[in-house]
Coordinates of C-alpha atoms in Angstrom, one line a residue:
M23 CA 128.3 19.5 18.1
T24 CA 126.6 21.6 20.6
S25 CA 127.3 24.5 22.8
L26 CA 127.6 21.9 25.8
S27 CA 130.0 19.8 23.9
I28 CA 132.6 22.9 23.2
L29 CA 131.6 23.9 26.8
L30 CA 132.8 20.6 28.0
I31 CA 135.7 20.2 25.8
L32 CA 137.1 23.4 26.7
T33 CA 136.9 22.7 30.4
L34 CA 138.5 19.4 30.3
S35 CA 141.4 20.7 28.1
W36 CA 142.1 23.6 30.8
I37 CA 142.0 21.2 33.8
L38 CA 144.6 18.8 31.8
Y39 CA 146.8 22.0 31.0
W40 CA 146.9 22.7 34.8
T41 CA 147.1 19.1 35.9
V42 CA 150.1 18.8 33.4
R43 CA 152.0 22.1 34.5
L44 CA 151.3 21.4 38.3
L45 CA 152.7 18.1 37.8
Q46 CA 156.1 19.7 36.1
N47 CA 157.0 22.3 39.0
Y48 CA 156.1 19.1 41.5
L49 CA 158.6 17.5 39.7
V50 CA 161.3 20.6 39.5
A51 CA 160.6 20.8 43.5
R52 CA 161.8 17.0 43.9
R53 CA 164.7 17.8 41.9
M54 CA 165.7 20.9 44.4
S55 CA 167.4 19.4 47.3
T56 CA 166.3 15.9 49.2
G57 CA 164.4 16.4 52.0
I58 CA 162.4 19.7 51.5
P59 CA 159.0 19.3 52.5
I60 CA 156.8 20.1 49.4
I61 CA 153.0 21.5 49.5
I62 CA 150.7 21.4 46.8
I63 CA 148.0 23.9 46.0
P64 CA 145.6 23.9 43.0
I65 CA 145.8 27.4 42.2
D66 CA 148.3 30.1 42.7
H67 CA 147.1 32.8 45.5
T68 CA 149.1 35.6 43.0
T69 CA 147.0 34.8 40.1
R70 CA 145.3 37.7 38.6
L71 CA 141.2 36.8 38.4
W72 CA 141.7 34.5 41.5
S73 CA 143.1 37.7 43.5
I74 CA 139.7 39.4 43.3
I75 CA 137.3 36.5 43.4
D76 CA 139.7 34.1 46.1
R77 CA 137.8 35.1 48.9
Q78 CA 134.5 35.2 47.4
C79 CA 134.6 31.9 46.0
L80 CA 136.0 30.4 49.2
A81 CA 133.6 32.1 51.1
F82 CA 130.6 30.4 48.6
L83 CA 132.2 26.8 48.6
D84 CA 132.3 27.2 52.7
R85 CA 128.5 27.9 52.3
I86 CA 127.6 24.9 50.1
V87 CA 130.3 22.2 51.4
P88 CA 129.1 20.6 54.9
F89 CA 130.4 20.3 58.2
G90 CA 133.0 23.0 57.7
L91 CA 135.3 20.8 55.3
I92 CA 136.7 23.0 52.9
K93 CA 138.2 25.0 56.0
R94 CA 140.1 22.1 56.7
T95 CA 141.6 21.8 53.2
R96 CA 144.7 23.4 51.5
L97 CA 142.6 25.2 49.4
W98 CA 141.4 27.7 52.4
R99 CA 144.7 27.8 54.6
Y100 CA 147.1 28.6 51.2
N101 CA 145.2 29.5 48.0
I102 CA 144.4 33.0 49.5
R103 CA 146.0 36.1 49.3
G104 CA 147.8 37.2 52.6
W105 CA 147.5 33.7 53.8
E106 CA 151.2 34.0 55.6
V107 CA 149.8 36.5 58.0
R108 CA 146.9 34.0 59.2
D109 CA 149.5 31.3 59.4
R110 CA 152.2 33.2 61.0
Y111 CA 154.8 30.3 61.8
F112 CA 153.0 27.4 62.3
T113 CA 153.3 25.7 58.9
H114 CA 157.4 26.1 59.2
R115 CA 157.1 24.7 63.0
K116 CA 155.6 21.5 61.1
L117 CA 157.7 21.3 58.2
G118 CA 161.0 23.1 59.4
D119 CA 162.7 26.4 58.2
V120 CA 162.6 25.3 54.4
Y121 CA 159.6 23.9 52.2
A122 CA 158.3 24.6 48.4
M123 CA 154.9 25.3 47.6
V124 CA 153.6 24.1 44.1
S125 CA 151.0 25.5 42.0
P126 CA 150.2 24.9 38.6
S127 CA 152.0 28.6 37.4
K128 CA 154.4 29.0 39.9
L129 CA 157.2 27.2 41.9
W130 CA 157.5 29.0 45.6
F131 CA 160.4 28.6 48.3
F132 CA 159.8 29.8 51.9
V133 CA 162.8 30.1 54.4
A134 CA 162.3 30.7 58.0
D135 CA 166.3 30.7 58.6
P136 CA 167.2 34.6 60.0
D137 CA 170.5 34.1 58.5
A138 CA 169.2 33.1 54.9
A139 CA 166.4 35.3 55.2
S140 CA 168.7 38.0 55.3
E141 CA 171.4 36.8 52.6
I142 CA 168.3 36.7 50.3
L143 CA 167.1 40.3 50.4
R144 CA 171.3 41.4 50.3
R145 CA 171.8 39.2 47.5
G146 CA 169.7 41.4 44.8
G147 CA 171.8 40.3 41.9
D148 CA 171.0 36.3 43.0
F149 CA 167.3 37.5 43.9
P150 CA 166.0 40.2 42.2
R151 CA 162.3 41.3 42.3
C152 CA 159.6 39.3 40.4
L153 CA 158.7 42.6 38.7
K154 CA 155.2 40.4 37.9
L155 CA 154.1 40.8 41.5
F156 CA 154.2 44.5 41.2
E157 CA 152.4 44.9 37.9
M158 CA 149.4 46.5 40.0
C159 CA 151.2 49.5 40.6
N160 CA 151.6 50.2 36.7
V161 CA 148.4 51.6 36.7
F162 CA 149.7 55.5 36.0
G163 CA 153.2 54.4 34.5
P164 CA 156.6 52.8 35.1
N165 CA 157.7 53.0 38.6
L166 CA 160.4 52.1 41.0
A167 CA 158.6 48.9 42.2
T168 CA 157.9 48.0 38.5
V169 CA 161.3 48.4 36.6
E170 CA 164.1 46.2 35.7
R171 CA 167.6 46.9 37.4
P172 CA 169.0 49.5 34.9
R173 CA 166.1 52.0 35.2
W174 CA 165.8 50.9 38.8
K175 CA 169.0 52.7 39.8
V176 CA 168.1 55.6 38.0
Q177 CA 164.8 56.1 39.8
R178 CA 166.1 55.0 42.9
K179 CA 168.8 57.7 42.9
V180 CA 165.9 60.1 41.9
M181 CA 163.9 58.8 45.2
A182 CA 166.8 58.9 47.5
S183 CA 167.4 62.4 47.1
C184 CA 163.7 63.0 48.2
F185 CA 164.2 61.7 51.8
N186 CA 166.7 64.4 53.1
E187 CA 166.1 65.8 56.6
T188 CA 164.7 69.0 55.3
T189 CA 161.9 67.0 54.3
I190 CA 161.6 64.6 57.1
N191 CA 161.7 67.9 59.4
I192 CA 158.7 68.9 57.3
V193 CA 156.7 65.8 58.0
W194 CA 157.2 66.2 61.6
S195 CA 155.4 69.2 61.9
E196 CA 153.0 69.0 59.0
T197 CA 151.9 65.1 60.7
L198 CA 151.6 67.4 64.3
S199 CA 149.3 69.7 62.9
Q200 CA 147.2 67.7 61.1
G201 CA 147.0 66.0 64.0
K202 CA 145.8 68.6 65.9
D203 CA 142.9 69.4 63.7
M204 CA 141.9 65.8 63.2
L205 CA 141.4 65.7 66.9
Q206 CA 139.3 68.8 66.9
Y207 CA 137.1 67.2 64.3
W208 CA 136.5 63.9 65.9
G209 CA 135.5 66.2 68.9
T210 CA 132.6 67.6 67.3
P211 CA 129.3 66.2 66.7
R212 CA 128.7 65.1 63.3
H213 CA 125.0 63.8 62.3
E214 CA 126.6 61.5 59.7
T215 CA 130.0 59.8 61.4
S216 CA 128.9 59.5 65.3
T217 CA 126.1 59.5 67.8
S218 CA 127.7 61.7 70.3
P219 CA 130.9 63.8 70.4
G220 CA 133.8 62.1 70.3
E221 CA 132.6 58.7 68.6
V222 CA 134.3 58.2 65.6
N223 CA 133.6 55.5 62.7
T224 CA 136.0 57.0 60.0
T225 CA 139.3 56.5 61.9
A226 CA 141.0 54.3 58.8
K227 CA 139.7 56.9 56.5
D228 CA 140.6 60.0 58.3
L229 CA 144.1 59.0 59.0
R230 CA 144.6 58.1 55.2
T231 CA 143.6 61.8 54.8
L232 CA 146.0 63.3 57.3
S233 CA 148.7 61.0 56.0
L234 CA 147.9 62.5 52.5
H235 CA 148.1 65.6 53.3
V236 CA 151.7 65.3 55.2
L237 CA 152.7 63.8 51.7
S238 CA 151.3 66.7 50.3
Q239 CA 153.0 69.5 52.2
A240 CA 156.1 67.3 52.4
G241 CA 156.4 66.4 49.0
F242 CA 154.5 68.4 46.9
G243 CA 154.7 71.9 48.7
K244 CA 150.8 71.6 49.2
S245 CA 149.4 72.8 52.4
T246 CA 145.6 71.6 52.8
K247 CA 143.6 72.0 55.8
F248 CA 142.6 68.9 57.5
R249 CA 138.8 68.2 56.8
G250 CA 137.4 64.3 57.6
H251 CA 135.8 61.8 55.4
A252 CA 132.3 62.8 56.0
Y253 CA 132.6 66.2 54.3
K254 CA 135.2 65.0 51.6
M255 CA 132.7 62.8 50.6
K256 CA 130.0 65.2 49.8
E257 CA 132.5 67.2 47.0
F258 CA 133.7 64.0 45.5
E259 CA 130.2 62.9 44.7
H260 CA 129.2 66.4 43.7
K261 CA 132.1 66.3 41.8
S262 CA 131.6 63.3 40.2
D263 CA 128.5 64.4 37.8
G264 CA 131.1 65.6 35.1
T265 CA 131.6 69.2 36.3
E266 CA 135.1 70.7 35.8
F267 CA 138.0 69.8 37.9
S268 CA 139.1 71.8 41.2
S269 CA 142.5 72.4 41.8
S270 CA 141.9 71.3 45.4
N271 CA 143.5 68.7 47.4
D272 CA 140.5 67.9 49.7
W273 CA 138.6 65.7 47.6
D274 CA 142.0 64.0 45.7
C275 CA 141.9 62.1 48.4
E276 CA 138.9 60.3 48.1
A277 CA 139.9 59.6 44.5
L278 CA 143.2 58.2 45.4
R279 CA 141.3 56.0 48.2
I280 CA 139.4 54.4 45.3
V281 CA 142.0 53.8 42.6
L282 CA 144.2 52.3 45.8
D283 CA 140.9 49.7 46.9
N284 CA 140.4 49.0 43.2
C285 CA 144.0 48.9 41.8
I286 CA 143.9 44.9 41.1
L287 CA 140.2 45.2 39.2
I288 CA 141.8 48.4 37.2
M289 CA 144.9 45.9 36.8
V290 CA 143.0 43.0 35.5
L291 CA 140.4 44.8 33.4
G292 CA 142.5 47.9 32.4
P293 CA 141.5 51.3 32.8
K294 CA 140.0 51.2 28.9
F295 CA 138.1 48.4 29.6
I296 CA 136.7 50.0 32.5
A297 CA 135.9 53.2 30.9
Q298 CA 133.6 51.6 27.6
A299 CA 132.3 48.3 29.7
G300 CA 129.1 48.4 28.3
L301 CA 127.5 46.6 31.4
P302 CA 123.9 47.4 32.9
R303 CA 124.0 49.1 36.4
R304 CA 122.6 46.1 38.1
L305 CA 125.9 44.3 36.8
G306 CA 128.4 46.8 38.4
R307 CA 128.3 50.0 35.5
R308 CA 128.0 52.2 38.4
H309 CA 130.8 50.8 40.2
L310 CA 133.0 50.9 37.4
D311 CA 132.0 54.3 36.4
R312 CA 133.0 55.1 40.0
I313 CA 136.8 53.6 39.5
Q314 CA 137.0 55.6 35.6
Q315 CA 135.9 59.2 37.3
A316 CA 138.6 58.1 40.3
C317 CA 141.6 57.3 37.7
V318 CA 140.8 60.3 35.3
E319 CA 140.7 62.5 38.6
F320 CA 143.6 61.4 39.8
Q321 CA 145.4 61.3 36.2
W322 CA 144.1 65.3 36.2
H323 CA 145.6 66.2 39.5
M324 CA 149.1 64.5 38.9
T325 CA 149.4 66.0 35.6
A326 CA 148.4 69.8 37.3
M327 CA 151.0 69.2 39.9
Y328 CA 153.6 68.1 37.3
E329 CA 153.1 71.4 35.1
E330 CA 153.0 73.5 38.2
G331 CA 156.3 71.8 39.4
K332 CA 158.1 72.6 36.3
R333 CA 156.9 76.2 36.2
G334 CA 157.9 76.4 39.6
L335 CA 161.5 75.2 39.6
L336 CA 161.9 77.3 36.4
S337 CA 160.7 80.3 38.4
S338 CA 163.0 79.4 41.3
S339 CA 166.2 78.7 38.7
D340 CA 165.8 82.3 37.9
I341 CA 165.7 83.5 41.3
E342 CA 168.9 84.1 43.4
G343 CA 168.2 83.0 47.0
A344 CA 165.0 80.8 45.7
S345 CA 163.5 78.8 48.9
P346 CA 165.8 75.9 49.5
P347 CA 163.1 73.5 51.1
M348 CA 160.9 73.9 48.0
E349 CA 164.3 72.9 46.2
T350 CA 164.2 69.5 48.1
R351 CA 160.7 68.4 47.7
F352 CA 159.8 65.0 45.9
M353 CA 158.2 67.2 42.9
A354 CA 161.3 69.0 42.4
S355 CA 163.5 66.2 42.2
L356 CA 161.1 64.5 39.7
V357 CA 160.8 67.6 37.4
R358 CA 164.8 68.0 37.7
A359 CA 165.1 64.6 36.4
S360 CA 162.8 64.6 33.5
R361 CA 164.3 68.0 32.0
A362 CA 167.9 67.9 33.1
G363 CA 168.8 66.5 29.5
G364 CA 166.3 68.2 27.5
G365 CA 163.2 65.7 27.9
G366 CA 163.5 62.5 29.0
D367 CA 165.7 61.0 26.4
S368 CA 169.0 60.0 28.4
D369 CA 169.4 56.5 30.1
N370 CA 169.8 59.0 32.9
E371 CA 166.5 60.9 32.8
L372 CA 163.0 60.1 33.5
T373 CA 160.4 59.9 30.9
E374 CA 157.4 61.7 31.8
S375 CA 155.3 58.4 32.1
E376 CA 157.7 57.7 34.8
V377 CA 157.3 60.7 36.3
Y378 CA 153.5 60.2 36.8
G379 CA 154.3 56.6 37.9
N380 CA 156.5 57.2 40.7
M381 CA 154.1 60.2 41.7
F382 CA 151.5 57.4 41.9
M383 CA 154.1 55.2 43.7
L384 CA 155.2 58.0 46.2
N385 CA 150.9 58.6 46.8
F386 CA 150.9 54.8 47.4
S387 CA 153.9 54.2 49.8
G388 CA 154.2 57.5 51.1
H389 CA 150.8 57.6 52.5
D390 CA 148.7 54.5 52.1
T391 CA 151.2 52.3 53.9
I392 CA 151.7 54.5 56.5
A393 CA 147.9 55.1 56.7
Q394 CA 147.4 51.0 57.3
V395 CA 149.7 50.8 59.7
M396 CA 148.7 54.1 61.9
T397 CA 145.6 52.3 61.6
F398 CA 146.2 49.0 63.3
G399 CA 148.4 51.3 65.5
V400 CA 145.5 53.3 66.7
F401 CA 143.2 50.3 67.0
F402 CA 145.6 48.2 69.2
V403 CA 145.9 51.1 71.6
A404 CA 142.6 51.9 71.7
A405 CA 142.0 48.1 73.0
H406 CA 144.9 48.4 75.6
P407 CA 144.3 51.3 78.3
E408 CA 147.7 50.3 79.9
V409 CA 149.4 51.1 76.5
Q410 CA 147.8 54.5 76.6
D411 CA 148.6 55.4 80.2
W412 CA 152.2 54.1 79.0
I413 CA 153.0 56.1 76.4
S414 CA 151.0 59.3 77.7
E415 CA 153.6 59.1 80.9
E416 CA 156.7 59.0 78.4
L417 CA 154.9 62.1 76.0
R418 CA 154.1 64.0 79.4
S419 CA 157.8 63.3 80.7
V420 CA 159.3 64.6 77.0
L421 CA 156.9 67.0 75.8
G422 CA 155.6 68.5 79.1
T423 CA 152.7 71.0 78.6
R424 CA 153.9 72.5 75.1
D425 CA 151.9 73.0 72.5
P426 CA 152.5 70.7 69.6
E427 CA 153.9 73.6 67.8
D428 CA 156.7 73.6 70.1
W429 CA 157.5 70.2 69.7
S430 CA 161.2 69.7 67.8
Y431 CA 162.0 67.1 65.6
T432 CA 165.6 67.5 66.7
A433 CA 165.3 67.3 70.1
D434 CA 161.9 65.4 71.1
F435 CA 161.4 63.1 68.5
P436 CA 164.6 60.6 69.3
R437 CA 163.5 60.5 72.7
L438 CA 160.0 59.0 72.4
K439 CA 161.0 55.3 72.5
R440 CA 157.9 54.1 73.7
C441 CA 155.8 55.9 70.8
M442 CA 158.7 54.2 68.4
A443 CA 157.8 50.8 70.0
I444 CA 153.9 50.8 69.2
L445 CA 155.3 51.6 65.4
L446 CA 157.4 48.4 65.5
E447 CA 155.2 46.1 67.5
T448 CA 152.4 46.9 65.2
L449 CA 154.8 46.1 62.1
R450 CA 156.2 43.0 63.9
L451 CA 152.7 41.6 63.6
Y452 CA 150.9 43.4 60.5
N453 CA 153.5 44.6 58.1
P454 CA 151.2 45.7 55.3
V455 CA 153.9 45.2 52.5
P456 CA 155.1 41.1 52.0
L457 CA 158.5 40.2 50.7
A458 CA 159.0 38.4 47.6
K459 CA 162.1 37.8 45.6
W460 CA 162.7 35.3 42.9
T461 CA 165.8 33.5 40.9
G462 CA 165.0 35.1 37.3
D463 CA 166.2 33.0 34.5
K464 CA 169.1 31.6 36.5
T465 CA 169.9 28.8 39.5
A466 CA 170.6 30.0 42.9
F467 CA 172.9 28.8 45.7
L468 CA 171.4 29.6 49.5
T469 CA 172.9 28.0 52.4
V470 CA 170.5 27.4 55.2
G471 CA 172.0 26.0 58.3
K472 CA 174.0 23.6 57.5
R473 CA 173.2 22.6 53.9
T474 CA 173.4 24.6 50.7
I475 CA 170.3 24.2 48.7
V476 CA 169.9 24.5 44.6
I477 CA 167.2 26.6 43.9
P478 CA 166.1 26.2 40.1
P479 CA 165.3 29.6 37.9
K480 CA 161.9 31.1 37.8
T481 CA 161.5 30.2 41.3
M482 CA 159.7 32.4 43.8
V483 CA 161.8 32.6 46.9
C484 CA 160.4 34.7 49.8
P485 CA 161.4 35.2 53.3
S486 CA 158.8 34.4 55.5
Y487 CA 158.3 37.4 56.9
S488 CA 155.2 36.5 59.2
C489 CA 157.1 33.3 60.5
L490 CA 160.4 35.3 61.4
H491 CA 158.8 38.1 63.0
T492 CA 156.0 35.7 65.3
D493 CA 158.7 32.9 66.0
P494 CA 158.7 32.2 69.8
T495 CA 162.6 31.1 69.4
Y496 CA 163.0 34.8 68.7
W497 CA 160.2 36.8 70.5
G498 CA 159.2 34.4 73.3
G499 CA 156.1 32.2 73.9
D500 CA 154.0 35.6 73.9
S501 CA 155.0 36.2 70.2
L502 CA 151.5 36.2 68.9
E503 CA 150.6 38.9 71.5
W504 CA 150.6 42.7 70.5
K505 CA 153.1 44.0 73.4
P506 CA 154.8 47.2 72.6
T507 CA 157.1 47.1 76.0
R508 CA 158.8 44.5 74.6
W509 CA 160.9 46.9 72.4
I510 CA 162.2 49.0 75.5
E511 CA 164.9 48.0 77.8
Q512 CA 166.8 49.8 80.5
D513 CA 170.4 51.0 79.8
G514 CA 171.0 52.7 83.3
A515 CA 168.4 55.3 83.8
E516 CA 167.6 55.6 80.3
E517 CA 165.0 53.4 78.2
V518 CA 166.2 52.2 74.8
L519 CA 164.5 50.3 71.9
K520 CA 166.0 46.8 71.7
K521 CA 167.8 45.8 68.4
P522 CA 166.3 42.4 67.1
K523 CA 168.5 39.3 65.5
R524 CA 169.2 40.1 62.5
G525 CA 167.0 38.7 60.0
T526 CA 164.2 38.2 62.5
F527 CA 162.4 41.5 62.0
I528 CA 162.4 42.9 58.3
P529 CA 159.4 45.4 57.6
W530 CA 161.5 47.6 55.9
S531 CA 163.6 45.1 54.0
E532 CA 167.2 45.2 54.0
G533 CA 170.2 45.5 51.3
G534 CA 170.2 47.4 48.2
Y535 CA 166.3 47.1 47.7
D536 CA 165.4 48.6 51.3
C537 CA 162.8 50.9 51.6
P538 CA 164.1 54.4 51.1
G539 CA 161.5 56.0 52.9
R540 CA 161.7 54.4 56.4
K541 CA 162.7 57.4 58.3
F542 CA 159.9 59.3 56.9
S543 CA 157.3 56.9 58.1
Q544 CA 158.9 56.4 61.6
V545 CA 158.7 60.2 62.1
E546 CA 155.3 60.5 60.9
C547 CA 153.5 57.6 63.0
V548 CA 155.6 58.8 66.2
A549 CA 154.2 62.2 65.3
V550 CA 150.6 60.5 65.4
I551 CA 151.1 58.8 68.1
A552 CA 152.2 61.5 69.9
S553 CA 149.7 63.9 69.1
L554 CA 146.9 61.6 69.5
F555 CA 147.5 59.9 73.1
R556 CA 149.4 63.1 75.4
D557 CA 146.1 64.7 76.0
W558 CA 143.5 62.3 74.9
R559 CA 142.5 58.4 75.3
A560 CA 140.4 56.1 72.8
D561 CA 138.1 53.5 74.0
P562 CA 135.7 51.2 71.6
A563 CA 132.3 52.4 71.8
C564 CA 130.6 49.5 73.6
L565 CA 127.4 47.9 72.0
P566 CA 124.1 47.2 73.5
G567 CA 124.4 45.1 76.5
E568 CA 128.3 45.1 76.5
N569 CA 130.8 46.3 78.7
L570 CA 134.2 47.8 77.6
A571 CA 136.4 45.0 78.5
E572 CA 134.1 42.9 76.1
A573 CA 134.2 46.1 73.8
R574 CA 138.0 45.6 74.0
Q575 CA 137.9 42.4 73.0
R576 CA 135.9 42.6 70.3
V577 CA 138.2 44.9 68.5
L578 CA 141.0 42.4 69.0
R579 CA 139.1 39.7 67.0
L580 CA 138.1 42.3 64.6
I581 CA 141.7 43.1 64.0
E582 CA 142.6 39.4 63.9
E583 CA 139.8 38.1 62.0
D584 CA 138.6 40.7 59.5
T585 CA 142.1 41.8 58.2
A586 CA 143.4 40.6 54.7
P587 CA 145.5 42.4 51.5
V588 CA 143.1 44.8 49.3
L589 CA 146.3 46.0 47.7
L590 CA 148.2 46.1 51.3
L591 CA 147.7 44.2 54.0
Q592 CA 144.6 46.7 56.1
M593 CA 141.8 46.2 58.5
L594 CA 139.0 45.5 56.0
H595 CA 136.0 47.1 57.8
P596 CA 137.9 49.5 60.4
E597 CA 134.1 51.6 60.7
R598 CA 132.4 48.4 63.0
A599 CA 134.6 49.1 65.7
P600 CA 134.3 53.3 66.0
L601 CA 136.2 54.8 68.9
V602 CA 135.4 57.2 71.7
W603 CA 137.5 59.8 72.0
T604 CA 137.8 61.7 75.5
R605 CA 140.1 64.3 77.1
R606 CA 142.8 63.2 80.1

């Protein structure tokens, strides 16, 4: 038997196997409840290998299949990560509040009824998290996103203790300090990142740096002077030659960025394969070397911080009147939890692996999620000059001409309603973290409207957040427009934030699994908006032959057309829309 024959038999066997699996899942979906529409897709969009090649594969098919036929198929519409963001409410408007999606590997159940969606999020016992979807976050160890409920309770208790008012106050002051330095950096001519003072094409990367520095100070007691992306890249490239690691945090941000941007590749191949794969340079060896260097670098920094935290906690426990703020930092909480009973052997303690896993999770969720949302928000504001005037009016009214060092978290933050509206409206349209539950090993029952649906075991159950966030029924006929004024209403002479109907706005989830860092993210994002837009304004840099109005429309098209999940939903190429910053 020739090699070609063997290959043909294996291919046909694979196709037959997946066809049978698809048929089995379809029959299960048919039995779920009478009248539920079913969408059939050939490949599950969360499959590991497909997660790496989905966009490249579909782009290739689009090039070779004539007349744009691929774009008219379900393969294009549903077989890509983040399809729900582009779909918004359109599939639900066609099929109703519920529908099933069948693939060879999974059965999905989507719900766009607000009451039912809220029930799914609150009934954690009936609809637990599907841990397989979060395996990519296990790169450095088990963490809050990847462990079963018994360990989750232990870790959740530790993590919840981190987000206290002392920490949030530090977030406020550090964000204002970093924002001031970032504006100064953006206003300085740099030959690698701008053609003129104030023109910046590293907005997203610099916001990532700012967010990491805020987390480093608030969570780990590490204060770092803001330095822009161009300078840090030089240092990281220099360190990539194998020289000794530095204790500086300046280029640690770049190592973390590389880890996060390639997290799916790391999960699929594994760090050991990446380190040992004997690929020639033209087949990606150089890229893998860069990823492996970043993994080693970031692990080294986490180990150094953990050891320093243990020494610091030991010293503070021996000193009467030790600084209370340091005792409330994330690192202190993790160290205390890991050494409470003598080394992590107790069921109520964290193992060292869990400490590293949660340090990575804090860096991921505590800075990358926030940085991506801030990037969307800044570009939206830059494309809407009327919104800039609107928030500047509030900032000047609340903050006056005071220096940022004099802005108060307790007195000023609660009054910045318009700045908060920027965050809420951005999350409404571009929530970086999708919501997904499943039924586990048992059958679940869910009431949707006037009927009760029986959902079989091992079914993914998803509140259709992108539909709920944009359905005109709840958000009006302009629901697909970015319009932060929709969040503000008058209560006498005072402006207050509107409260949407329960279940129609769920960026931080609800119930027992809601995000413990909600206040952290709100304070940081509001502080960034305040520091950037009280005294400055941002406009897109115009291309040759383009006026400012056309440049703003180009930025809005870039947000809509060039956004997709990497690890989180993000703008893929924000550097294609440089911003020009000028003083008011």
